[in-house]
Amino acid sequence: MASSIALLHLSATPKTLIPKSYVFSSFPSSTLAAPRSISFPQLVKRKSKPKSNITCMSSYNNKKTTTPTPATDRLISAVAYTLPFFNSLQYGRYLFFQFPKLGLLFEPLIPLLSLYRSMPYSSFVAFFALYLGVVRNPSFSHYVRFNAMQAVTLDVLLVLPLLIQRIFSPGRAGLGYKLMVWGHNGIFVFSVFCFVYSVVSSILGRTPYLPFVADAAARQL
């Protein structure tokens, strides 16, 4: 009886013995190796570059002073603008007739104007002398050549209204005559402004830029 109970107890709790070699045979030996250590890249601290001396250079450049324009260049540039100014005085005859006191401002220039008019072909001689002797002469500085070219270009532009007047011949009365008078007055005022502005700028050593003239003069140099 006791032996039968012991036999039932052994059969109720069976123990299955699995061989050790069978348990580890399904896994390769490489998977059981010790895990490798993962190395992370170290963050290297970059060396800070030395500050550039941009501020010092900019302050140095600001302190640079441009070379002053020589007195001879200023004088030649100022004299060059007398050519278009003398040729533009004929456009002011209507203003002189309407405002006689306006002519008092130009009385000091009468001796020079008389000398200029006394020479035969004075305007043509002065034009080619200024263009060939100064503008196309590389011995002069760019400052003098540019101002001389502006004066020559302005003198050429002053001839165009006279050509238009001869073609259309507006007469002595009517709308055409009024338009001609207004045009002459406007041209004279513009010429006087260009002359004063250019002469003052040349004396001060600055480059005058005349409207409608500076771009055309710069292309010729």
JSON list of C-alpha atoms in Angstrom, two decimals:
[
{"chain": "A", "resi": 1, "resn": "MET", "atom": "CA", "xyz": [0.00, 0.00, 0.00]},
{"chain": "A", "resi": 2, "resn": "ALA", "atom": "CA", "xyz": [2.76, 2.34, 0.94]},
{"chain": "A", "resi": 3, "resn": "SER", "atom": "CA", "xyz": [4.70, 1.40, -2.16]},
{"chain": "A", "resi": 4, "resn": "SER", "atom": "CA", "xyz": [1.71, 2.12, -4.42]},
{"chain": "A", "resi": 5, "resn": "ILE", "atom": "CA", "xyz": [1.21, 5.61, -2.87]},
{"chain": "A", "resi": 6, "resn": "ALA", "atom": "CA", "xyz": [4.87, 6.39, -3.41]},
{"chain": "A", "resi": 7, "resn": "LEU", "atom": "CA", "xyz": [4.60, 5.27, -7.02]},
{"chain": "A", "resi": 8, "resn": "LEU", "atom": "CA", "xyz": [1.55, 7.54, -7.63]},
{"chain": "A", "resi": 9, "resn": "HIS", "atom": "CA", "xyz": [3.42, 10.47, -6.08]},
{"chain": "A", "resi": 10, "resn": "LEU", "atom": "CA", "xyz": [6.33, 10.00, -8.45]},
{"chain": "A", "resi": 11, "resn": "SER", "atom": "CA", "xyz": [4.06, 9.78, -11.49]},
{"chain": "A", "resi": 12, "resn": "ALA", "atom": "CA", "xyz": [2.07, 12.94, -10.51]},
{"chain": "A", "resi": 13, "resn": "THR", "atom": "CA", "xyz": [5.12, 15.16, -10.40]},
{"chain": "A", "resi": 14, "resn": "PRO", "atom": "CA", "xyz": [7.23, 14.06, -13.34]},
{"chain": "A", "resi": 15, "resn": "LYS", "atom": "CA", "xyz": [10.54, 15.84, -13.94]},
{"chain": "A", "resi": 16, "resn": "THR", "atom": "CA", "xyz": [11.66, 16.18, -17.56]},
{"chain": "A", "resi": 17, "resn": "LEU", "atom": "CA", "xyz": [15.35, 16.47, -17.78]},
{"chain": "A", "resi": 18, "resn": "ILE", "atom": "CA", "xyz": [16.46, 18.52, -20.86]},
{"chain": "A", "resi": 19, "resn": "PRO", "atom": "CA", "xyz": [20.06, 18.21, -21.76]},
{"chain": "A", "resi": 20, "resn": "LYS", "atom": "CA", "xyz": [22.13, 21.36, -21.41]},
{"chain": "A", "resi": 21, "resn": "SER", "atom": "CA", "xyz": [23.57, 20.94, -24.84]},
{"chain": "A", "resi": 22, "resn": "TYR", "atom": "CA", "xyz": [20.04, 20.93, -26.38]},
{"chain": "A", "resi": 23, "resn": "VAL", "atom": "CA", "xyz": [19.01, 24.17, -24.66]},
{"chain": "A", "resi": 24, "resn": "PHE", "atom": "CA", "xyz": [21.93, 26.24, -25.98]},
{"chain": "A", "resi": 25, "resn": "SER", "atom": "CA", "xyz": [22.31, 24.51, -29.32]},
{"chain": "A", "resi": 26, "resn": "SER", "atom": "CA", "xyz": [19.60, 26.71, -31.03]},
{"chain": "A", "resi": 27, "resn": "PHE", "atom": "CA", "xyz": [21.43, 29.99, -30.22]},
{"chain": "A", "resi": 28, "resn": "PRO", "atom": "CA", "xyz": [24.70, 30.74, -31.97]},
{"chain": "A", "resi": 29, "resn": "SER", "atom": "CA", "xyz": [27.67, 31.27, -29.83]},
{"chain": "A", "resi": 30, "resn": "SER", "atom": "CA", "xyz": [28.17, 34.79, -31.21]},
{"chain": "A", "resi": 31, "resn": "THR", "atom": "CA", "xyz": [24.92, 36.00, -29.65]},
{"chain": "A", "resi": 32, "resn": "LEU", "atom": "CA", "xyz": [26.13, 34.93, -26.29]},
{"chain": "A", "resi": 33, "resn": "ALA", "atom": "CA", "xyz": [29.30, 36.94, -26.50]},
{"chain": "A", "resi": 34, "resn": "ALA", "atom": "CA", "xyz": [29.84, 39.82, -24.19]},
{"chain": "A", "resi": 35, "resn": "PRO", "atom": "CA", "xyz": [28.23, 43.01, -25.44]},
{"chain": "A", "resi": 36, "resn": "ARG", "atom": "CA", "xyz": [30.60, 45.44, -27.06]},
{"chain": "A", "resi": 37, "resn": "SER", "atom": "CA", "xyz": [31.02, 48.89, -25.57]},
{"chain": "A", "resi": 38, "resn": "ILE", "atom": "CA", "xyz": [29.52, 51.65, -27.72]},
{"chain": "A", "resi": 39, "resn": "SER", "atom": "CA", "xyz": [31.85, 54.59, -28.10]},
{"chain": "A", "resi": 40, "resn": "PHE", "atom": "CA", "xyz": [30.32, 58.02, -28.64]},
{"chain": "A", "resi": 41, "resn": "PRO", "atom": "CA", "xyz": [32.29, 60.77, -30.43]},
{"chain": "A", "resi": 42, "resn": "GLN", "atom": "CA", "xyz": [33.69, 63.22, -28.03]},
{"chain": "A", "resi": 43, "resn": "LEU", "atom": "CA", "xyz": [32.68, 66.85, -28.48]},
{"chain": "A", "resi": 44, "resn": "VAL", "atom": "CA", "xyz": [35.84, 68.80, -29.18]},
{"chain": "A", "resi": 45, "resn": "LYS", "atom": "CA", "xyz": [35.62, 72.43, -28.18]},
{"chain": "A", "resi": 46, "resn": "ARG", "atom": "CA", "xyz": [36.74, 74.61, -31.02]},
{"chain": "A", "resi": 47, "resn": "LYS", "atom": "CA", "xyz": [39.16, 77.32, -30.32]},
{"chain": "A", "resi": 48, "resn": "SER", "atom": "CA", "xyz": [37.66, 80.73, -30.69]},
{"chain": "A", "resi": 49, "resn": "LYS", "atom": "CA", "xyz": [39.25, 82.73, -33.49]},
{"chain": "A", "resi": 50, "resn": "PRO", "atom": "CA", "xyz": [40.75, 86.03, -32.59]},
{"chain": "A", "resi": 51, "resn": "LYS", "atom": "CA", "xyz": [38.57, 88.99, -33.37]},
{"chain": "A", "resi": 52, "resn": "SER", "atom": "CA", "xyz": [39.28, 90.55, -36.70]},
{"chain": "A", "resi": 53, "resn": "ASN", "atom": "CA", "xyz": [40.39, 94.11, -36.95]},
{"chain": "A", "resi": 54, "resn": "ILE", "atom": "CA", "xyz": [37.54, 95.17, -39.22]},
{"chain": "A", "resi": 55, "resn": "THR", "atom": "CA", "xyz": [36.57, 97.94, -36.88]},
{"chain": "A", "resi": 56, "resn": "CYS", "atom": "CA", "xyz": [40.11, 99.23, -36.81]},
{"chain": "A", "resi": 57, "resn": "MET", "atom": "CA", "xyz": [40.42, 99.13, -40.58]},
{"chain": "A", "resi": 58, "resn": "SER", "atom": "CA", "xyz": [37.10, 100.90, -41.10]},
{"chain": "A", "resi": 59, "resn": "SER", "atom": "CA", "xyz": [38.08, 103.63, -38.72]},
{"chain": "A", "resi": 60, "resn": "TYR", "atom": "CA", "xyz": [41.41, 103.91, -40.51]},
{"chain": "A", "resi": 61, "resn": "ASN", "atom": "CA", "xyz": [39.73, 104.20, -43.90]},
{"chain": "A", "resi": 62, "resn": "ASN", "atom": "CA", "xyz": [37.40, 106.87, -42.60]},
{"chain": "A", "resi": 63, "resn": "LYS", "atom": "CA", "xyz": [40.37, 108.87, -41.46]},
{"chain": "A", "resi": 64, "resn": "LYS", "atom": "CA", "xyz": [41.91, 108.81, -44.92]},
{"chain": "A", "resi": 65, "resn": "THR", "atom": "CA", "xyz": [41.80, 112.16, -46.62]},
{"chain": "A", "resi": 66, "resn": "THR", "atom": "CA", "xyz": [41.59, 112.55, -50.36]},
{"chain": "A", "resi": 67, "resn": "THR", "atom": "CA", "xyz": [44.29, 114.49, -52.10]},
{"chain": "A", "resi": 68, "resn": "PRO", "atom": "CA", "xyz": [43.19, 118.06, -52.80]},
{"chain": "A", "resi": 69, "resn": "THR", "atom": "CA", "xyz": [42.69, 119.14, -56.39]},
{"chain": "A", "resi": 70, "resn": "PRO", "atom": "CA", "xyz": [45.58, 121.27, -57.65]},
{"chain": "A", "resi": 71, "resn": "ALA", "atom": "CA", "xyz": [44.94, 124.96, -58.16]},
{"chain": "A", "resi": 72, "resn": "THR", "atom": "CA", "xyz": [45.80, 124.76, -61.87]},
{"chain": "A", "resi": 73, "resn": "ASP", "atom": "CA", "xyz": [43.18, 122.06, -62.43]},
{"chain": "A", "resi": 74, "resn": "ARG", "atom": "CA", "xyz": [40.57, 124.17, -60.66]},
{"chain": "A", "resi": 75, "resn": "LEU", "atom": "CA", "xyz": [41.43, 127.22, -62.73]},
{"chain": "A", "resi": 76, "resn": "ILE", "atom": "CA", "xyz": [41.33, 125.39, -66.08]},
{"chain": "A", "resi": 77, "resn": "SER", "atom": "CA", "xyz": [38.03, 123.73, -65.18]},
{"chain": "A", "resi": 78, "resn": "ALA", "atom": "CA", "xyz": [36.45, 127.04, -64.17]},
{"chain": "A", "resi": 79, "resn": "VAL", "atom": "CA", "xyz": [37.63, 128.80, -67.34]},
{"chain": "A", "resi": 80, "resn": "ALA", "atom": "CA", "xyz": [36.29, 125.97, -69.53]},
{"chain": "A", "resi": 81, "resn": "TYR", "atom": "CA", "xyz": [32.69, 126.77, -68.54]},
{"chain": "A", "resi": 82, "resn": "THR", "atom": "CA", "xyz": [32.99, 130.31, -69.89]},
{"chain": "A", "resi": 83, "resn": "LEU", "atom": "CA", "xyz": [32.64, 128.92, -73.43]},
{"chain": "A", "resi": 84, "resn": "PRO", "atom": "CA", "xyz": [29.02, 127.74, -73.13]},
{"chain": "A", "resi": 85, "resn": "PHE", "atom": "CA", "xyz": [28.18, 130.71, -70.92]},
{"chain": "A", "resi": 86, "resn": "PHE", "atom": "CA", "xyz": [29.30, 133.31, -73.47]},
{"chain": "A", "resi": 87, "resn": "ASN", "atom": "CA", "xyz": [27.42, 131.49, -76.23]},
{"chain": "A", "resi": 88, "resn": "SER", "atom": "CA", "xyz": [24.25, 131.36, -74.10]},
{"chain": "A", "resi": 89, "resn": "LEU", "atom": "CA", "xyz": [24.03, 135.13, -73.51]},
{"chain": "A", "resi": 90, "resn": "GLN", "atom": "CA", "xyz": [22.19, 135.56, -76.79]},
{"chain": "A", "resi": 91, "resn": "TYR", "atom": "CA", "xyz": [19.26, 133.63, -75.30]},
{"chain": "A", "resi": 92, "resn": "GLY", "atom": "CA", "xyz": [18.84, 136.27, -72.60]},
{"chain": "A", "resi": 93, "resn": "ARG", "atom": "CA", "xyz": [18.02, 139.22, -74.86]},
{"chain": "A", "resi": 94, "resn": "TYR", "atom": "CA", "xyz": [14.29, 138.92, -74.19]},
{"chain": "A", "resi": 95, "resn": "LEU", "atom": "CA", "xyz": [14.84, 138.91, -70.45]},
{"chain": "A", "resi": 96, "resn": "PHE", "atom": "CA", "xyz": [17.17, 141.90, -70.73]},
{"chain": "A", "resi": 97, "resn": "PHE", "atom": "CA", "xyz": [14.52, 143.72, -72.71]},
{"chain": "A", "resi": 98, "resn": "GLN", "atom": "CA", "xyz": [11.76, 142.95, -70.18]},
{"chain": "A", "resi": 99, "resn": "PHE", "atom": "CA", "xyz": [13.97, 143.55, -67.12]},
{"chain": "A", "resi": 100, "resn": "PRO", "atom": "CA", "xyz": [16.64, 146.19, -67.91]},
{"chain": "A", "resi": 101, "resn": "LYS", "atom": "CA", "xyz": [18.04, 146.04, -64.36]},
{"chain": "A", "resi": 102, "resn": "LEU", "atom": "CA", "xyz": [18.95, 142.42, -64.95]},
{"chain": "A", "resi": 103, "resn": "GLY", "atom": "CA", "xyz": [21.63, 143.52, -67.37]},
{"chain": "A", "resi": 104, "resn": "LEU", "atom": "CA", "xyz": [23.46, 145.34, -64.58]},
{"chain": "A", "resi": 105, "resn": "LEU", "atom": "CA", "xyz": [24.56, 141.98, -63.19]},
{"chain": "A", "resi": 106, "resn": "PHE", "atom": "CA", "xyz": [26.37, 141.14, -66.43]},
{"chain": "A", "resi": 107, "resn": "GLU", "atom": "CA", "xyz": [28.04, 144.52, -67.03]},
{"chain": "A", "resi": 108, "resn": "PRO", "atom": "CA", "xyz": [31.38, 143.40, -65.49]},
{"chain": "A", "resi": 109, "resn": "LEU", "atom": "CA", "xyz": [31.56, 140.72, -68.19]},
{"chain": "A", "resi": 110, "resn": "ILE", "atom": "CA", "xyz": [31.12, 143.12, -71.09]},
{"chain": "A", "resi": 111, "resn": "PRO", "atom": "CA", "xyz": [34.89, 143.72, -71.66]},
{"chain": "A", "resi": 112, "resn": "LEU", "atom": "CA", "xyz": [35.58, 139.98, -71.78]},
{"chain": "A", "resi": 113, "resn": "LEU", "atom": "CA", "xyz": [32.57, 139.41, -73.98]},
{"chain": "A", "resi": 114, "resn": "SER", "atom": "CA", "xyz": [33.65, 142.19, -76.35]},
{"chain": "A", "resi": 115, "resn": "LEU", "atom": "CA", "xyz": [37.12, 140.66, -76.61]},
{"chain": "A", "resi": 116, "resn": "TYR", "atom": "CA", "xyz": [35.61, 137.26, -77.24]},
{"chain": "A", "resi": 117, "resn": "ARG", "atom": "CA", "xyz": [33.32, 138.59, -79.98]},
{"chain": "A", "resi": 118, "resn": "SER", "atom": "CA", "xyz": [36.05, 140.63, -81.64]},
{"chain": "A", "resi": 119, "resn": "MET", "atom": "CA", "xyz": [37.95, 137.50, -82.69]},
{"chain": "A", "resi": 120, "resn": "PRO", "atom": "CA", "xyz": [36.77, 135.96, -85.95]},
{"chain": "A", "resi": 121, "resn": "TYR", "atom": "CA", "xyz": [35.32, 132.49, -85.49]},
{"chain": "A", "resi": 122, "resn": "SER", "atom": "CA", "xyz": [36.05, 132.75, -81.79]},
{"chain": "A", "resi": 123, "resn": "SER", "atom": "CA", "xyz": [33.44, 130.18, -80.79]},
{"chain": "A", "resi": 124, "resn": "PHE", "atom": "CA", "xyz": [34.77, 127.56, -83.23]},
{"chain": "A", "resi": 125, "resn": "VAL", "atom": "CA", "xyz": [38.38, 128.20, -82.23]},
{"chain": "A", "resi": 126, "resn": "ALA", "atom": "CA", "xyz": [37.55, 127.98, -78.53]},
{"chain": "A", "resi": 127, "resn": "PHE", "atom": "CA", "xyz": [35.49, 124.83, -79.09]},
{"chain": "A", "resi": 128, "resn": "PHE", "atom": "CA", "xyz": [38.21, 122.88, -80.91]},
{"chain": "A", "resi": 129, "resn": "ALA", "atom": "CA", "xyz": [40.93, 124.23, -78.65]},
{"chain": "A", "resi": 130, "resn": "LEU", "atom": "CA", "xyz": [39.05, 122.99, -75.62]},
{"chain": "A", "resi": 131, "resn": "TYR", "atom": "CA", "xyz": [38.15, 119.65, -77.16]},
{"chain": "A", "resi": 132, "resn": "LEU", "atom": "CA", "xyz": [41.45, 118.77, -78.83]},
{"chain": "A", "resi": 133, "resn": "GLY", "atom": "CA", "xyz": [43.78, 120.58, -76.45]},
{"chain": "A", "resi": 134, "resn": "VAL", "atom": "CA", "xyz": [42.22, 119.55, -73.14]},
{"chain": "A", "resi": 135, "resn": "VAL", "atom": "CA", "xyz": [39.67, 116.74, -73.49]},
{"chain": "A", "resi": 136, "resn": "ARG", "atom": "CA", "xyz": [41.83, 114.57, -75.78]},
{"chain": "A", "resi": 137, "resn": "ASN", "atom": "CA", "xyz": [45.06, 115.48, -74.06]},
{"chain": "A", "resi": 138, "resn": "PRO", "atom": "CA", "xyz": [46.11, 112.67, -71.65]},
{"chain": "A", "resi": 139, "resn": "SER", "atom": "CA", "xyz": [48.59, 114.95, -69.91]},
{"chain": "A", "resi": 140, "resn": "PHE", "atom": "CA", "xyz": [45.70, 116.62, -68.09]},
{"chain": "A", "resi": 141, "resn": "SER", "atom": "CA", "xyz": [44.03, 114.95, -65.14]},
{"chain": "A", "resi": 142, "resn": "HIS", "atom": "CA", "xyz": [40.67, 113.23, -65.39]},
{"chain": "A", "resi": 143, "resn": "TYR", "atom": "CA", "xyz": [39.14, 116.03, -63.34]},
{"chain": "A", "resi": 144, "resn": "VAL", "atom": "CA", "xyz": [40.11, 118.68, -65.91]},
{"chain": "A", "resi": 145, "resn": "ARG", "atom": "CA", "xyz": [39.14, 116.53, -68.90]},
{"chain": "A", "resi": 146, "resn": "PHE", "atom": "CA", "xyz": [35.73, 115.72, -67.46]},
{"chain": "A", "resi": 147, "resn": "ASN", "atom": "CA", "xyz": [34.92, 119.37, -66.77]},
{"chain": "A", "resi": 148, "resn": "ALA", "atom": "CA", "xyz": [36.13, 120.39, -70.21]},
{"chain": "A", "resi": 149, "resn": "MET", "atom": "CA", "xyz": [33.99, 117.66, -71.79]},
{"chain": "A", "resi": 150, "resn": "GLN", "atom": "CA", "xyz": [30.96, 118.86, -69.87]},
{"chain": "A", "resi": 151, "resn": "ALA", "atom": "CA", "xyz": [31.54, 122.40, -71.14]},
{"chain": "A", "resi": 152, "resn": "VAL", "atom": "CA", "xyz": [31.91, 121.17, -74.72]},
{"chain": "A", "resi": 153, "resn": "THR", "atom": "CA", "xyz": [28.77, 119.02, -74.47]},
{"chain": "A", "resi": 154, "resn": "LEU", "atom": "CA", "xyz": [26.76, 121.91, -73.02]},
{"chain": "A", "resi": 155, "resn": "ASP", "atom": "CA", "xyz": [27.99, 124.20, -75.81]},
{"chain": "A", "resi": 156, "resn": "VAL", "atom": "CA", "xyz": [26.83, 121.69, -78.43]},
{"chain": "A", "resi": 157, "resn": "LEU", "atom": "CA", "xyz": [23.39, 121.43, -76.81]},
{"chain": "A", "resi": 158, "resn": "LEU", "atom": "CA", "xyz": [23.01, 125.20, -76.90]},
{"chain": "A", "resi": 159, "resn": "VAL", "atom": "CA", "xyz": [23.26, 125.16, -80.70]},
{"chain": "A", "resi": 160, "resn": "LEU", "atom": "CA", "xyz": [20.24, 122.88, -81.14]},
{"chain": "A", "resi": 161, "resn": "PRO", "atom": "CA", "xyz": [17.57, 125.50, -80.24]},
{"chain": "A", "resi": 162, "resn": "LEU", "atom": "CA", "xyz": [18.98, 127.89, -82.86]},
{"chain": "A", "resi": 163, "resn": "LEU", "atom": "CA", "xyz": [18.78, 125.18, -85.50]},
{"chain": "A", "resi": 164, "resn": "ILE", "atom": "CA", "xyz": [15.16, 124.44, -84.56]},
{"chain": "A", "resi": 165, "resn": "GLN", "atom": "CA", "xyz": [14.35, 128.15, -84.68]},
{"chain": "A", "resi": 166, "resn": "ARG", "atom": "CA", "xyz": [15.77, 128.48, -88.19]},
{"chain": "A", "resi": 167, "resn": "ILE", "atom": "CA", "xyz": [13.87, 125.44, -89.43]},
{"chain": "A", "resi": 168, "resn": "PHE", "atom": "CA", "xyz": [10.43, 126.45, -88.13]},
{"chain": "A", "resi": 169, "resn": "SER", "atom": "CA", "xyz": [10.87, 130.29, -88.23]},
{"chain": "A", "resi": 170, "resn": "PRO", "atom": "CA", "xyz": [8.15, 131.20, -85.67]},
{"chain": "A", "resi": 171, "resn": "GLY", "atom": "CA", "xyz": [7.92, 134.81, -86.84]},
{"chain": "A", "resi": 172, "resn": "ARG", "atom": "CA", "xyz": [7.38, 137.98, -84.81]},
{"chain": "A", "resi": 173, "resn": "ALA", "atom": "CA", "xyz": [3.94, 137.32, -83.34]},
{"chain": "A", "resi": 174, "resn": "GLY", "atom": "CA", "xyz": [1.53, 134.54, -82.45]},
{"chain": "A", "resi": 175, "resn": "LEU", "atom": "CA", "xyz": [1.84, 131.41, -80.42]},
{"chain": "A", "resi": 176, "resn": "GLY", "atom": "CA", "xyz": [5.07, 130.35, -82.08]},
{"chain": "A", "resi": 177, "resn": "TYR", "atom": "CA", "xyz": [6.76, 133.60, -81.11]},
{"chain": "A", "resi": 178, "resn": "LYS", "atom": "CA", "xyz": [5.64, 133.24, -77.49]},
{"chain": "A", "resi": 179, "resn": "LEU", "atom": "CA", "xyz": [6.95, 129.68, -77.35]},
{"chain": "A", "resi": 180, "resn": "MET", "atom": "CA", "xyz": [10.26, 130.87, -78.73]},
{"chain": "A", "resi": 181, "resn": "VAL", "atom": "CA", "xyz": [10.52, 133.63, -76.10]},
{"chain": "A", "resi": 182, "resn": "TRP", "atom": "CA", "xyz": [9.70, 131.20, -73.29]},
{"chain": "A", "resi": 183, "resn": "GLY", "atom": "CA", "xyz": [12.21, 128.73, -74.64]},
{"chain": "A", "resi": 184, "resn": "HIS", "atom": "CA", "xyz": [14.96, 131.33, -74.85]},
{"chain": "A", "resi": 185, "resn": "ASN", "atom": "CA", "xyz": [14.28, 132.51, -71.32]},
{"chain": "A", "resi": 186, "resn": "GLY", "atom": "CA", "xyz": [14.35, 128.98, -69.95]},
{"chain": "A", "resi": 187, "resn": "ILE", "atom": "CA", "xyz": [17.59, 128.14, -71.78]},
{"chain": "A", "resi": 188, "resn": "PHE", "atom": "CA", "xyz": [19.24, 131.31, -70.51]},
{"chain": "A", "resi": 189, "resn": "VAL", "atom": "CA", "xyz": [18.26, 130.65, -66.90]},
{"chain": "A", "resi": 190, "resn": "PHE", "atom": "CA", "xyz": [19.45, 127.05, -67.17]},
{"chain": "A", "resi": 191, "resn": "SER", "atom": "CA", "xyz": [22.78, 128.16, -68.68]},
{"chain": "A", "resi": 192, "resn": "VAL", "atom": "CA", "xyz": [23.38, 130.74, -65.96]},
{"chain": "A", "resi": 193, "resn": "PHE", "atom": "CA", "xyz": [22.63, 128.13, -63.30]},
{"chain": "A", "resi": 194, "resn": "CYS", "atom": "CA", "xyz": [25.06, 125.65, -64.88]},
{"chain": "A", "resi": 195, "resn": "PHE", "atom": "CA", "xyz": [27.75, 128.31, -65.16]},
{"chain": "A", "resi": 196, "resn": "VAL", "atom": "CA", "xyz": [27.51, 129.47, -61.54]},
{"chain": "A", "resi": 197, "resn": "TYR", "atom": "CA", "xyz": [27.25, 125.94, -60.18]},
{"chain": "A", "resi": 198, "resn": "SER", "atom": "CA", "xyz": [30.17, 124.64, -62.24]},
{"chain": "A", "resi": 199, "resn": "VAL", "atom": "CA", "xyz": [32.49, 127.57, -61.53]},
{"chain": "A", "resi": 200, "resn": "VAL", "atom": "CA", "xyz": [31.85, 127.45, -57.78]},
{"chain": "A", "resi": 201, "resn": "SER", "atom": "CA", "xyz": [32.32, 123.68, -57.70]},
{"chain": "A", "resi": 202, "resn": "SER", "atom": "CA", "xyz": [35.55, 123.92, -59.69]},
{"chain": "A", "resi": 203, "resn": "ILE", "atom": "CA", "xyz": [36.97, 126.59, -57.40]},
{"chain": "A", "resi": 204, "resn": "LEU", "atom": "CA", "xyz": [36.18, 124.41, -54.38]},
{"chain": "A", "resi": 205, "resn": "GLY", "atom": "CA", "xyz": [37.80, 121.40, -56.03]},
{"chain": "A", "resi": 206, "resn": "ARG", "atom": "CA", "xyz": [34.55, 119.46, -56.37]},
{"chain": "A", "resi": 207, "resn": "THR", "atom": "CA", "xyz": [33.23, 117.73, -59.47]},
{"chain": "A", "resi": 208, "resn": "PRO", "atom": "CA", "xyz": [30.06, 119.38, -60.83]},
{"chain": "A", "resi": 209, "resn": "TYR", "atom": "CA", "xyz": [27.47, 117.05, -62.36]},
{"chain": "A", "resi": 210, "resn": "LEU", "atom": "CA", "xyz": [25.20, 118.94, -64.72]},
{"chain": "A", "resi": 211, "resn": "PRO", "atom": "CA", "xyz": [21.77, 117.46, -65.48]},
{"chain": "A", "resi": 212, "resn": "PHE", "atom": "CA", "xyz": [21.41, 115.97, -68.97]},
{"chain": "A", "resi": 213, "resn": "VAL", "atom": "CA", "xyz": [25.11, 116.70, -69.59]},
{"chain": "A", "resi": 214, "resn": "ALA", "atom": "CA", "xyz": [27.20, 114.71, -67.11]},
{"chain": "A", "resi": 215, "resn": "ASP", "atom": "CA", "xyz": [26.20, 111.28, -68.44]},
{"chain": "A", "resi": 216, "resn": "ALA", "atom": "CA", "xyz": [26.89, 112.26, -72.05]},
{"chain": "A", "resi": 217, "resn": "ALA", "atom": "CA", "xyz": [30.25, 113.75, -71.10]},
{"chain": "A", "resi": 218, "resn": "ALA", "atom": "CA", "xyz": [31.29, 110.68, -69.09]},
{"chain": "A", "resi": 219, "resn": "ARG", "atom": "CA", "xyz": [30.66, 108.39, -72.07]},
{"chain": "A", "resi": 220, "resn": "GLN", "atom": "CA", "xyz": [33.14, 110.33, -74.20]},
{"chain": "A", "resi": 221, "resn": "LEU", "atom": "CA", "xyz": [36.06, 109.82, -71.80]}
]
